[in-house]
Coordinates of N, CA and C in Angstrom, one line a residue:
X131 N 15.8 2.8 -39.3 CA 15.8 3.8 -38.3 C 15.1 5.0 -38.8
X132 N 13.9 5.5 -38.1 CA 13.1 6.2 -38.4 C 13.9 7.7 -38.0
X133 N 14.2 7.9 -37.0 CA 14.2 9.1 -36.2 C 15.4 8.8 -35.4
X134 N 16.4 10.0 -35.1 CA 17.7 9.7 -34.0 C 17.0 10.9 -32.9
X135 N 16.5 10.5 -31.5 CA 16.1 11.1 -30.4 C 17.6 12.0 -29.8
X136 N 18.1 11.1 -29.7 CA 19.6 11.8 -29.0 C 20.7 10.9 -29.8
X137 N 21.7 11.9 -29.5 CA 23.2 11.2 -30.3 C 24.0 10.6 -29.6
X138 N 25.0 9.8 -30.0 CA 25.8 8.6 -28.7 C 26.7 9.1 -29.3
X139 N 27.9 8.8 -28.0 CA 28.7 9.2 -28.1 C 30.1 8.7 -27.9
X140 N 31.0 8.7 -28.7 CA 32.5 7.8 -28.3 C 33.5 8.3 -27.5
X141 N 34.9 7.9 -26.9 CA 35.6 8.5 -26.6 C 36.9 7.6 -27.1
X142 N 37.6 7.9 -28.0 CA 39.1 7.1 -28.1 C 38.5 5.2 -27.7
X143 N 37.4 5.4 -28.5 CA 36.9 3.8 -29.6 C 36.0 3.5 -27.8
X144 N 36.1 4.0 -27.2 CA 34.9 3.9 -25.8 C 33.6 4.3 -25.7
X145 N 32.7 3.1 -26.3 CA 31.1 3.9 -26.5 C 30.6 4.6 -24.9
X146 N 30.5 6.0 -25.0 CA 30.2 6.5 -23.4 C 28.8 6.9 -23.7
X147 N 28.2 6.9 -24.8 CA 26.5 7.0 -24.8 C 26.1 6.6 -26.3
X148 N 25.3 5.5 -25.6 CA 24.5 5.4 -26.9 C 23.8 6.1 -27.7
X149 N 23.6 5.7 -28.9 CA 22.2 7.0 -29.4 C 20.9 6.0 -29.1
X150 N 19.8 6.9 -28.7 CA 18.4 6.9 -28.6 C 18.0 7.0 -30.0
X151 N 17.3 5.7 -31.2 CA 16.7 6.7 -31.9 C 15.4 5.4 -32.2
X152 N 14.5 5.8 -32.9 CA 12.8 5.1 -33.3 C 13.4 4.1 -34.3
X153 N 13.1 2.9 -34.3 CA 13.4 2.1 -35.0 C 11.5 1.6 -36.2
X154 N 12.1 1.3 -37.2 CA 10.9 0.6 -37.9 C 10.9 -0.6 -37.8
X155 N 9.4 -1.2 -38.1 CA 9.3 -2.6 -37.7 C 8.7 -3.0 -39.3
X156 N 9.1 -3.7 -40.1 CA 8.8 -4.4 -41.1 C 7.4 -5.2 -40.9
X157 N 6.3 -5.1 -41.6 CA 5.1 -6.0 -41.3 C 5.3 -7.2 -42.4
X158 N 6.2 -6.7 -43.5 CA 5.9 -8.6 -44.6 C 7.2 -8.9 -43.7
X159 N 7.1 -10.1 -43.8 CA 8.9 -10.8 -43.2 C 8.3 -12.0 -44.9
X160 N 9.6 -12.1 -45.1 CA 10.4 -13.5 -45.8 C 10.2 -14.6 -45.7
X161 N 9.8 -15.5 -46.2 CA 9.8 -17.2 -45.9 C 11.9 -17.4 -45.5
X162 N 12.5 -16.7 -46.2 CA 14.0 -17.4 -45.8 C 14.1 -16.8 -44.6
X163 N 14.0 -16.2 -44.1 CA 14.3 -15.3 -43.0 C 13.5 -16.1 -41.9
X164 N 12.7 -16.2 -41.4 CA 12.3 -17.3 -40.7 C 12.9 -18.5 -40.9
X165 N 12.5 -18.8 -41.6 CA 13.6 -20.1 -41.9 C 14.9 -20.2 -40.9
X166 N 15.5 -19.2 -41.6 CA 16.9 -19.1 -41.1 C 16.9 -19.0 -39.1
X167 N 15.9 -18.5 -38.5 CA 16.0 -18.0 -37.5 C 15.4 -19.1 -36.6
X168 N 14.7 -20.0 -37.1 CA 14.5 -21.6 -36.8 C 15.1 -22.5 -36.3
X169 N 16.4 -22.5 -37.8 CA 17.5 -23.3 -37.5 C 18.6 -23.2 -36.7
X170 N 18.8 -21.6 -36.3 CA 19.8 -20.8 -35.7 C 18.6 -21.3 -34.3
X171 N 17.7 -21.4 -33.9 CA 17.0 -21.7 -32.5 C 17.3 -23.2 -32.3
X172 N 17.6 -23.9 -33.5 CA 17.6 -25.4 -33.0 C 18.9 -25.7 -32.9
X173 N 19.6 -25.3 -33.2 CA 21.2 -25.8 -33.1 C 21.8 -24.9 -31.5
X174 N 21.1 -24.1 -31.0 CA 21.3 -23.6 -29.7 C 20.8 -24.6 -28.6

């Protein structure tokens, strides 16, 4: 998480707003990580 835009918010364990914030995107990925996300697609 790069950045929080706006803050979320709870009430008595009731998400009533989420937070807005900038997420990062990883450019190397893993050979296991794929992998894994493969097998998790074929067994669905």
């Amino acid at each position: 998480m790069l950045e929080e835009f706006r803050k979320g918010f709870k009430y008595k364990q009731q998400l009533l707003r989420p937070a807005m914030v900038k997420v990062a995107v990883s450019t190397a990925s893993s050979p296991s990580a794929d992998s894994e996300d493969s097998q998790s697609d074929q067994k669905a």
